PDB file of C-alpha atoms in Angstrom:
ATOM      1  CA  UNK A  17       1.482  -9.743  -8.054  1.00 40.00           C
ATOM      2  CA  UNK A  18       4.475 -10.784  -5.624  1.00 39.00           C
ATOM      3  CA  UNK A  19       7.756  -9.312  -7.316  1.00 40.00           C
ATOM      4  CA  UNK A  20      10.382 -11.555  -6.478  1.00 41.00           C
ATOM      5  CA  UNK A  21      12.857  -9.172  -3.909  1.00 42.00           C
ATOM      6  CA  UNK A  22      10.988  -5.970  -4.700  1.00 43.00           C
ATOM      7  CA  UNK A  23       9.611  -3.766  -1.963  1.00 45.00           C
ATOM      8  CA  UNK A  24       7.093  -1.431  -2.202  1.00 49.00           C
ATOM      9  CA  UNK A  25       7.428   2.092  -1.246  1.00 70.00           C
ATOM     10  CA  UNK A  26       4.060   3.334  -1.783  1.00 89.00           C
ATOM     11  CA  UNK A  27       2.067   5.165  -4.506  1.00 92.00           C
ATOM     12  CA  UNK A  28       3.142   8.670  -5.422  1.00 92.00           C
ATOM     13  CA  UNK A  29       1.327  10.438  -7.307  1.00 93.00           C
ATOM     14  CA  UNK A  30       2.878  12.211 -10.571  1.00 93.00           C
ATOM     15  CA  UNK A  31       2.281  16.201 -10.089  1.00 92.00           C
ATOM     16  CA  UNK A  32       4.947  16.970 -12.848  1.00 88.00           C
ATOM     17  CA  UNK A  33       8.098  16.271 -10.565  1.00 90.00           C
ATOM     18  CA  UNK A  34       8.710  13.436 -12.994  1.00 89.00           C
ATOM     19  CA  UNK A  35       8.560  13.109 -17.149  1.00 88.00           C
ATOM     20  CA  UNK A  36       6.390  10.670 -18.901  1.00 84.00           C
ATOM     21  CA  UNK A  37       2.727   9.705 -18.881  1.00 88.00           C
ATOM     22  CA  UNK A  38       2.296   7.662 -15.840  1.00 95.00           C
ATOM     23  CA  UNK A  39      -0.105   9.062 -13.195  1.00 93.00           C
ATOM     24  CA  UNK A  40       1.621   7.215 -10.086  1.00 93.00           C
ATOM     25  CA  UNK A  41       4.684   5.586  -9.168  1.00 91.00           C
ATOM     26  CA  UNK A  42       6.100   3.066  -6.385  1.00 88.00           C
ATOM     27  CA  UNK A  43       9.773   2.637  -5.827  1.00 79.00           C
ATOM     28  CA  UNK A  44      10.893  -0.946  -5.175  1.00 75.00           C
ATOM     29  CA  UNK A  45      14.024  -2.835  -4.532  1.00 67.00           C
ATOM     30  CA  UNK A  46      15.689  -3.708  -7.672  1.00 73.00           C
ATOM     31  CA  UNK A  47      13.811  -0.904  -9.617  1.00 82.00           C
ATOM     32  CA  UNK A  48      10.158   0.896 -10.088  1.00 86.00           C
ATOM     33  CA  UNK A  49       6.604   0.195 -10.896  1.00 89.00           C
ATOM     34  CA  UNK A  50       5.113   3.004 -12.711  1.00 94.00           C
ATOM     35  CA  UNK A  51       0.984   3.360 -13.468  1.00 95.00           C
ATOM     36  CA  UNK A  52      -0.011   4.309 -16.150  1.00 95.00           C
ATOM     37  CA  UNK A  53      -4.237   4.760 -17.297  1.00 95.00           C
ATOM     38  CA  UNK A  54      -4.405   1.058 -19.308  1.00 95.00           C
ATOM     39  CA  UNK A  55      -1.486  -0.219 -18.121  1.00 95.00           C
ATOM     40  CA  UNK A  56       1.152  -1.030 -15.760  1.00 94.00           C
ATOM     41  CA  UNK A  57       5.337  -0.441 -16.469  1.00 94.00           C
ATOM     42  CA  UNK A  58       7.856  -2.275 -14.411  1.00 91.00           C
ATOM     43  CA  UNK A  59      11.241  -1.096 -14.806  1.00 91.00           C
ATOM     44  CA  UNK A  60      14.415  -3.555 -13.206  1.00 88.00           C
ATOM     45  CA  UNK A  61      17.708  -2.464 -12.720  1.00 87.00           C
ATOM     46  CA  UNK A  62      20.747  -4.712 -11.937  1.00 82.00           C
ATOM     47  CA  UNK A  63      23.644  -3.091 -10.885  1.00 75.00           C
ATOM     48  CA  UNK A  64      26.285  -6.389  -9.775  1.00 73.00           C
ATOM     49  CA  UNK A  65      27.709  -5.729 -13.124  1.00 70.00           C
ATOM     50  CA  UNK A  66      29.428  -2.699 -11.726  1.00 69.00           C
ATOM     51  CA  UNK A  67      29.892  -3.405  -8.257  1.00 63.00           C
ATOM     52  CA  UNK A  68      29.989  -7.429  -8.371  1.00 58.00           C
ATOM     53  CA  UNK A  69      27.344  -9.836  -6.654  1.00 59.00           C
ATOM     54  CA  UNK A  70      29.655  -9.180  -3.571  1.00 57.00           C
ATOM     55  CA  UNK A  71      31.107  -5.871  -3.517  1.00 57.00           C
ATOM     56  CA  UNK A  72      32.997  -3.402  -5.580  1.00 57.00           C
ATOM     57  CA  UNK A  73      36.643  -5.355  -5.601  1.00 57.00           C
ATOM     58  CA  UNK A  74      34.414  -8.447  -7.324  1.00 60.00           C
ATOM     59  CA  UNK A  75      36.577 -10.217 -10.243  1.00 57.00           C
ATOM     60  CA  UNK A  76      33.208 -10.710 -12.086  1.00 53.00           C
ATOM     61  CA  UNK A  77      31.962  -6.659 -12.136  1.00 61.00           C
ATOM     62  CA  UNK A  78      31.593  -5.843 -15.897  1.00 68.00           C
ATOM     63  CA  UNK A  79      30.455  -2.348 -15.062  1.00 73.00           C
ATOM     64  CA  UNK A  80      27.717  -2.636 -17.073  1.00 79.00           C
ATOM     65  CA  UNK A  81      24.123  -1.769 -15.216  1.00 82.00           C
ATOM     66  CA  UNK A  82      21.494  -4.014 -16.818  1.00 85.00           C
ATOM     67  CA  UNK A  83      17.867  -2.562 -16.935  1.00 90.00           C
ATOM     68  CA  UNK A  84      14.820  -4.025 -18.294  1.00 93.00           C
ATOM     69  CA  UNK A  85      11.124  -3.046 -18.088  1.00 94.00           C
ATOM     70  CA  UNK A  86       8.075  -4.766 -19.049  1.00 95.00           C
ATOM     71  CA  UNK A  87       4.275  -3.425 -19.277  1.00 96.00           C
ATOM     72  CA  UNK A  88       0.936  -5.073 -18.395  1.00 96.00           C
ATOM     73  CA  UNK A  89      -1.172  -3.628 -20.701  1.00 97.00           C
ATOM     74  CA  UNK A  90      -5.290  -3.851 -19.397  1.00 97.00           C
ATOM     75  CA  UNK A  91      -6.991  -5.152 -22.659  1.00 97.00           C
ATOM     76  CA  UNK A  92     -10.226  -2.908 -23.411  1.00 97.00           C
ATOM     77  CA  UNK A  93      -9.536  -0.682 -20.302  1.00 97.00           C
ATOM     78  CA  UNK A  94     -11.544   2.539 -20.227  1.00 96.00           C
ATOM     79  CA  UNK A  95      -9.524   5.149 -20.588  1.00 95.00           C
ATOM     80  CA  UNK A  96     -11.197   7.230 -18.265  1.00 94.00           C
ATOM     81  CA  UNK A  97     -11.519   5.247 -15.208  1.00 95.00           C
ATOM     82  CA  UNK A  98     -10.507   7.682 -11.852  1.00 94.00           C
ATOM     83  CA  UNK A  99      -7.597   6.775 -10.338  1.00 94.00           C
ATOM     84  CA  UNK A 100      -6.635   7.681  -6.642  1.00 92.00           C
ATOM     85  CA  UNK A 101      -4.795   6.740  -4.029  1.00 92.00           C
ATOM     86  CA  UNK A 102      -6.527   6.193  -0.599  1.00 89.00           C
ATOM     87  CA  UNK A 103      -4.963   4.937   3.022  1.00 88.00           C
ATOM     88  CA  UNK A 104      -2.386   7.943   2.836  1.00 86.00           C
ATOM     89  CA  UNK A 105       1.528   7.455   4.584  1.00 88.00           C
ATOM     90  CA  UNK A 106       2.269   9.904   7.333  1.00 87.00           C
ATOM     91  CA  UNK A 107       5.267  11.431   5.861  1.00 87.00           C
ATOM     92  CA  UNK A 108       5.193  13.301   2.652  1.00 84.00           C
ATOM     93  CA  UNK A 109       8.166  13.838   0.047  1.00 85.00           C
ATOM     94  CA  UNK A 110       9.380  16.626  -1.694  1.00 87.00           C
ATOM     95  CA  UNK A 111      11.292  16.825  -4.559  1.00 86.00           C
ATOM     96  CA  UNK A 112      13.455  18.893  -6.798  1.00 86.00           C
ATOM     97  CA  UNK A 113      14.593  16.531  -9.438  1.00 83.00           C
ATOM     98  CA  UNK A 114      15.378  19.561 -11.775  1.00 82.00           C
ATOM     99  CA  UNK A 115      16.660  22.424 -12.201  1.00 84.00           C
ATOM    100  CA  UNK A 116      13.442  24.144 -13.655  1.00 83.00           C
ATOM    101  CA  UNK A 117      11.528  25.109 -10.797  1.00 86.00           C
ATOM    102  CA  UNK A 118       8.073  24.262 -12.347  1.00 82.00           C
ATOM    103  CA  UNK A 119       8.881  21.092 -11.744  1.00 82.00           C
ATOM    104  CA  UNK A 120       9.466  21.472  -8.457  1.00 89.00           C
ATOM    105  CA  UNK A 121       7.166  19.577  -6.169  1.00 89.00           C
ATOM    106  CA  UNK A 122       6.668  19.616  -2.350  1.00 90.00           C
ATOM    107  CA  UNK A 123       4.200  17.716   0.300  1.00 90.00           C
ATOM    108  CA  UNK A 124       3.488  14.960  -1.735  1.00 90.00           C
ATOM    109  CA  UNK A 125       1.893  11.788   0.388  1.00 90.00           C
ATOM    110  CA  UNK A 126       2.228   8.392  -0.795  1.00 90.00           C
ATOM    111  CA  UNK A 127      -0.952   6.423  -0.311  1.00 92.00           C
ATOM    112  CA  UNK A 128      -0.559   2.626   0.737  1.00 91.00           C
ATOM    113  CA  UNK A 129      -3.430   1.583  -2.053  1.00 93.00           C
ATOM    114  CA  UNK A 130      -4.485   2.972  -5.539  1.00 95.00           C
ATOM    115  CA  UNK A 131      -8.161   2.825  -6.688  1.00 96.00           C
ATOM    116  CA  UNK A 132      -9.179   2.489 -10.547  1.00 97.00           C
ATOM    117  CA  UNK A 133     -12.810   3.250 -10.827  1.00 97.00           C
ATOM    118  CA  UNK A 134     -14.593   2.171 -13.632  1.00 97.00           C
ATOM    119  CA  UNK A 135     -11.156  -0.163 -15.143  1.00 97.00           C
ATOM    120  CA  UNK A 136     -13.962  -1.967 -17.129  1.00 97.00           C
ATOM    121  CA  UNK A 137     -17.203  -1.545 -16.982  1.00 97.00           C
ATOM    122  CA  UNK A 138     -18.515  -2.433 -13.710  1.00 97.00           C
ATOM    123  CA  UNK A 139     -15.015  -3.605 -12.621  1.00 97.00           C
ATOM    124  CA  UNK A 140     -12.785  -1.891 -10.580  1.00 97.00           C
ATOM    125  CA  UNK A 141      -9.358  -2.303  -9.884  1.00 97.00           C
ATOM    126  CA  UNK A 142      -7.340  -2.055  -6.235  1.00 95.00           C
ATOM    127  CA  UNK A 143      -3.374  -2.390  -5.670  1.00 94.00           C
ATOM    128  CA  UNK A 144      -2.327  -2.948  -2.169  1.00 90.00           C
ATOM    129  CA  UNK A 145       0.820  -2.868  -0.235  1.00 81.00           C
ATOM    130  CA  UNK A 146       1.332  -5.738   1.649  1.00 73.00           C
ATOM    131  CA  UNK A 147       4.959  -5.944   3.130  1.00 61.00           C
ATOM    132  CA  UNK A 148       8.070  -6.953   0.785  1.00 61.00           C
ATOM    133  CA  UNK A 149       5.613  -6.867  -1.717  1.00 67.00           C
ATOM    134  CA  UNK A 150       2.194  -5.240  -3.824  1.00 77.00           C
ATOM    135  CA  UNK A 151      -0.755  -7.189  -5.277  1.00 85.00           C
ATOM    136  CA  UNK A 152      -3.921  -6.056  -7.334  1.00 90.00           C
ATOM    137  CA  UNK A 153      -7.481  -7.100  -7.284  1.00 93.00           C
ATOM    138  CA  UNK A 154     -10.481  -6.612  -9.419  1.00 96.00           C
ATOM    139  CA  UNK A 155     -13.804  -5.942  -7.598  1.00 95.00           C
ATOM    140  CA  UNK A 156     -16.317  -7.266 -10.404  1.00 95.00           C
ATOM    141  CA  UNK A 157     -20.167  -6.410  -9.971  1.00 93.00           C
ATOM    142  CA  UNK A 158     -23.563  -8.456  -9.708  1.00 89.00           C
ATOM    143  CA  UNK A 159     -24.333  -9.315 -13.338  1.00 90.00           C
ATOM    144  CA  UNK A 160     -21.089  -8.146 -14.524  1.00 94.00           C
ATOM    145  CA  UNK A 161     -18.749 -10.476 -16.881  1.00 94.00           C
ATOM    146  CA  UNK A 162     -15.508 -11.220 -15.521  1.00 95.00           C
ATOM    147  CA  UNK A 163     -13.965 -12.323 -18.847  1.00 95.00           C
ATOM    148  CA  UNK A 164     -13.983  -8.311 -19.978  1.00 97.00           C
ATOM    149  CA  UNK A 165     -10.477  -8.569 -17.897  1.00 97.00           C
ATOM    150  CA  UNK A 166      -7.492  -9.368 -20.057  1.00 97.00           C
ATOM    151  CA  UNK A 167      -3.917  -8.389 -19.276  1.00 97.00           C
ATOM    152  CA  UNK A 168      -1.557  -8.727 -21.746  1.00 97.00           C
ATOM    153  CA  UNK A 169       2.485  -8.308 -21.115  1.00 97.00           C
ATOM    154  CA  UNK A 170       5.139  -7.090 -23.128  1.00 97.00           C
ATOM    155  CA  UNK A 171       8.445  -7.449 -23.500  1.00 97.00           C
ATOM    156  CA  UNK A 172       8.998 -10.237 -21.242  1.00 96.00           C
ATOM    157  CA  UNK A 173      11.638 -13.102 -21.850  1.00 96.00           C
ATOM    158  CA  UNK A 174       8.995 -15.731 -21.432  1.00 96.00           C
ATOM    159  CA  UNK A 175       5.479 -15.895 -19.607  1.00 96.00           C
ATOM    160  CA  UNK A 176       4.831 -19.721 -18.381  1.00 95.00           C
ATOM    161  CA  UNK A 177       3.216 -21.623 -15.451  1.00 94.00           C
ATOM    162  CA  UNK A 178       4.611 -23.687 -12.683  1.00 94.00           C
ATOM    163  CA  UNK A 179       3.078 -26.594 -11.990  1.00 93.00           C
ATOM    164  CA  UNK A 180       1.001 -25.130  -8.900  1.00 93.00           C
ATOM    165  CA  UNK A 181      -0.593 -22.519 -11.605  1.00 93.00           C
ATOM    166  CA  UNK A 182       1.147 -19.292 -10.581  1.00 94.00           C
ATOM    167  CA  UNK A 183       2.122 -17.402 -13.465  1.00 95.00           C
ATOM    168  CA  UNK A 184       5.689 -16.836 -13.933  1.00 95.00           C
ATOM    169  CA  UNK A 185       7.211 -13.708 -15.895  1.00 94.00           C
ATOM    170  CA  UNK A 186      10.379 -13.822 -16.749  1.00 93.00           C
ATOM    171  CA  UNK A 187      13.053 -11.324 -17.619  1.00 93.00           C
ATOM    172  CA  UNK A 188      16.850 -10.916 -18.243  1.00 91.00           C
ATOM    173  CA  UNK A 189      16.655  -9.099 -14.499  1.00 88.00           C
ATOM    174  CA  UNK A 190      14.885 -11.763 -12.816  1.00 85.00           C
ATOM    175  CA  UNK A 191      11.632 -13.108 -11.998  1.00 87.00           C
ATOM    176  CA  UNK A 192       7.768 -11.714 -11.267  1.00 86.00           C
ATOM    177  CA  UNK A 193       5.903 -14.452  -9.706  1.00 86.00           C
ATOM    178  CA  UNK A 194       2.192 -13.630  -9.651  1.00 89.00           C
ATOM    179  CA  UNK A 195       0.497 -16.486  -7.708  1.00 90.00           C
ATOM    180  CA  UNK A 196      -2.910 -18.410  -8.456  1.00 93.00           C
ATOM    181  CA  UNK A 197      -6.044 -16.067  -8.463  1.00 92.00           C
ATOM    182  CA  UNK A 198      -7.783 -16.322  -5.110  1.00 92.00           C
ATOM    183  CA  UNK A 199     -11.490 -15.647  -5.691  1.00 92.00           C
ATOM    184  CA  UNK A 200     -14.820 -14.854  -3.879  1.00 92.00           C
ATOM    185  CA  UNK A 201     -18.314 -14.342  -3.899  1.00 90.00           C
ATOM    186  CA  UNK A 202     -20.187 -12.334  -1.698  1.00 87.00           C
ATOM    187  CA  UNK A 203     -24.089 -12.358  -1.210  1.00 86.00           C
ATOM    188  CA  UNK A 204     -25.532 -10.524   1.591  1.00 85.00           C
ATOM    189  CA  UNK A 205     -23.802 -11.096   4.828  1.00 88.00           C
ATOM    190  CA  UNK A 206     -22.214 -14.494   3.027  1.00 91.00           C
ATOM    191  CA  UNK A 207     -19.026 -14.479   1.230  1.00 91.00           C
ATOM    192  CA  UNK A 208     -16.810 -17.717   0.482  1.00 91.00           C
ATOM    193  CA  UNK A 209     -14.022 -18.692  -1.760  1.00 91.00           C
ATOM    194  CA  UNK A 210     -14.742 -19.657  -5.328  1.00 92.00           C
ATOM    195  CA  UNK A 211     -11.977 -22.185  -7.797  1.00 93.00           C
ATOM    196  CA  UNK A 212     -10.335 -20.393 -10.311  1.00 94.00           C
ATOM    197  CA  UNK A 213      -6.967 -20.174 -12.511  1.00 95.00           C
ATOM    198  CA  UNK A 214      -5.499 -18.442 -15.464  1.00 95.00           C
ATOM    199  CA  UNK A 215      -5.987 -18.626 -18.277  1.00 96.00           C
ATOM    200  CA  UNK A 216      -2.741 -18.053 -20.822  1.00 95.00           C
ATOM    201  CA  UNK A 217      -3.181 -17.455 -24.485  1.00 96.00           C
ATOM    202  CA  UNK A 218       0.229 -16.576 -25.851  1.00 94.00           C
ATOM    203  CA  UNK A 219       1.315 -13.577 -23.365  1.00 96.00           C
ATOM    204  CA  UNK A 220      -2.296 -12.090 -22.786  1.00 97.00           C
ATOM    205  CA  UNK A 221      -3.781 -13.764 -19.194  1.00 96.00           C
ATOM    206  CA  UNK A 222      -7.165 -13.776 -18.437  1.00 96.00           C
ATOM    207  CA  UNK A 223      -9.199 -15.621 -15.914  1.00 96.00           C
ATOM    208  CA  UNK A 224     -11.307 -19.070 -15.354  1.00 95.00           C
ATOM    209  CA  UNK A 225     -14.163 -19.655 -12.548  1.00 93.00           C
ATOM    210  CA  UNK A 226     -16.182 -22.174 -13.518  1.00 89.00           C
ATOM    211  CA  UNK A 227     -18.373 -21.733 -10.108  1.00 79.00           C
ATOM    212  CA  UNK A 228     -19.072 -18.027 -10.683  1.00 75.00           C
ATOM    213  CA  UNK A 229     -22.468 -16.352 -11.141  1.00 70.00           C
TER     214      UNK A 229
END
């Protein structure tokens, strides 16, 4: 999943120094990513209503901040798949986002990739850093069925294709470009590249690979 201007920050996990559900969260440019057990929130914010698209003395500041999130929700997930973060940053961060000390948090390492075990049955799930931007993969089993993997996103302006088959999400913040599935196959020592696309019905995506087996 390539978010158009984002940058990840890496994966920190959620030991109370935050409110809400989610388990993990990665800061990016333009707004936040947040992880939850099924699902996935993405929350934009555009602040060049206040400030202008060229500075603060811009004639065409509104002062309005515009936000707008959207979730990829994992269709049939298992709600109890382990999640943890592995490849761990250096640095750790502390915070005191409040002013009840419980919540209160100190030495907390991001990790560079996050690990669901067990997503589906016999499917596991990986997101990776990789530069100005984070992707995920699903690492699928001998003998198990691919098609038990169907995302489904809300609250988007419009989900589409272009005409190379990447997905395109759209919001009123901008757009998530999530590009054509790369697959393989391993066997043994072998592995090679398999075809495959997406497959959109309304706003839930799953996947097509007619060569898999």
């Amino acid at each position: 999943l390539v978010c158009s201007g984002l940058i990840a920050q890496g994966f920190v996990e959620n030991k109370g120094q935050w409110p809400g559900p989610f388990h993990h969260r990665v800061d990016i440019k333009g707004g936040a990513a947040f992880l939850e057990q099924i699902g996935i929130i993405f929350h934009f914010v555009d602040r060049s209503g206040i400030y202008g698209p060229h500075g603060s003395r811009d004639p065409l500041a509104d002062n309005i901040e515009h936000h707008h999130s959207i979730r990829f929700e994992f269709l049939g997930a298992n709600k109890d798949a382990t999640i943890s973060g592995s490849l761990p940053y250096s640095n750790y961060n502390n915070y005191y986002l409040s002013p009840n000390s419980d919540r209160w948090k100190s030495e907390i390492y991001p990790s560079h990739e996050l690990v669901y075990e067990g997503i589906y049955d016999g499917i596991d799930l990986r997101l990776k850093e990789y530069g100005e931007f984070f992707k995920y993969e699903f690492i699928v089993e001998e003998g198990v069925d691919y098609r038990d993997i169907r995302i489904k996103i809300f609250h988007a302006d419009a989900v589409k294709f272009d005409r190379d088959g990447n997905l395109i999400v759209s919001t009123t913040i901008g757009d998530l470009l999530e590009s054509k599935p790369q697959v393989f196959q391993e066997r043994g020592n072998k592995r090679w590249q398999v075809e495959a696309e997406f497959v959109l019905s309304n706003t839930t995506i799953s996947y097509s690979i007619p060569q898999y087996d």
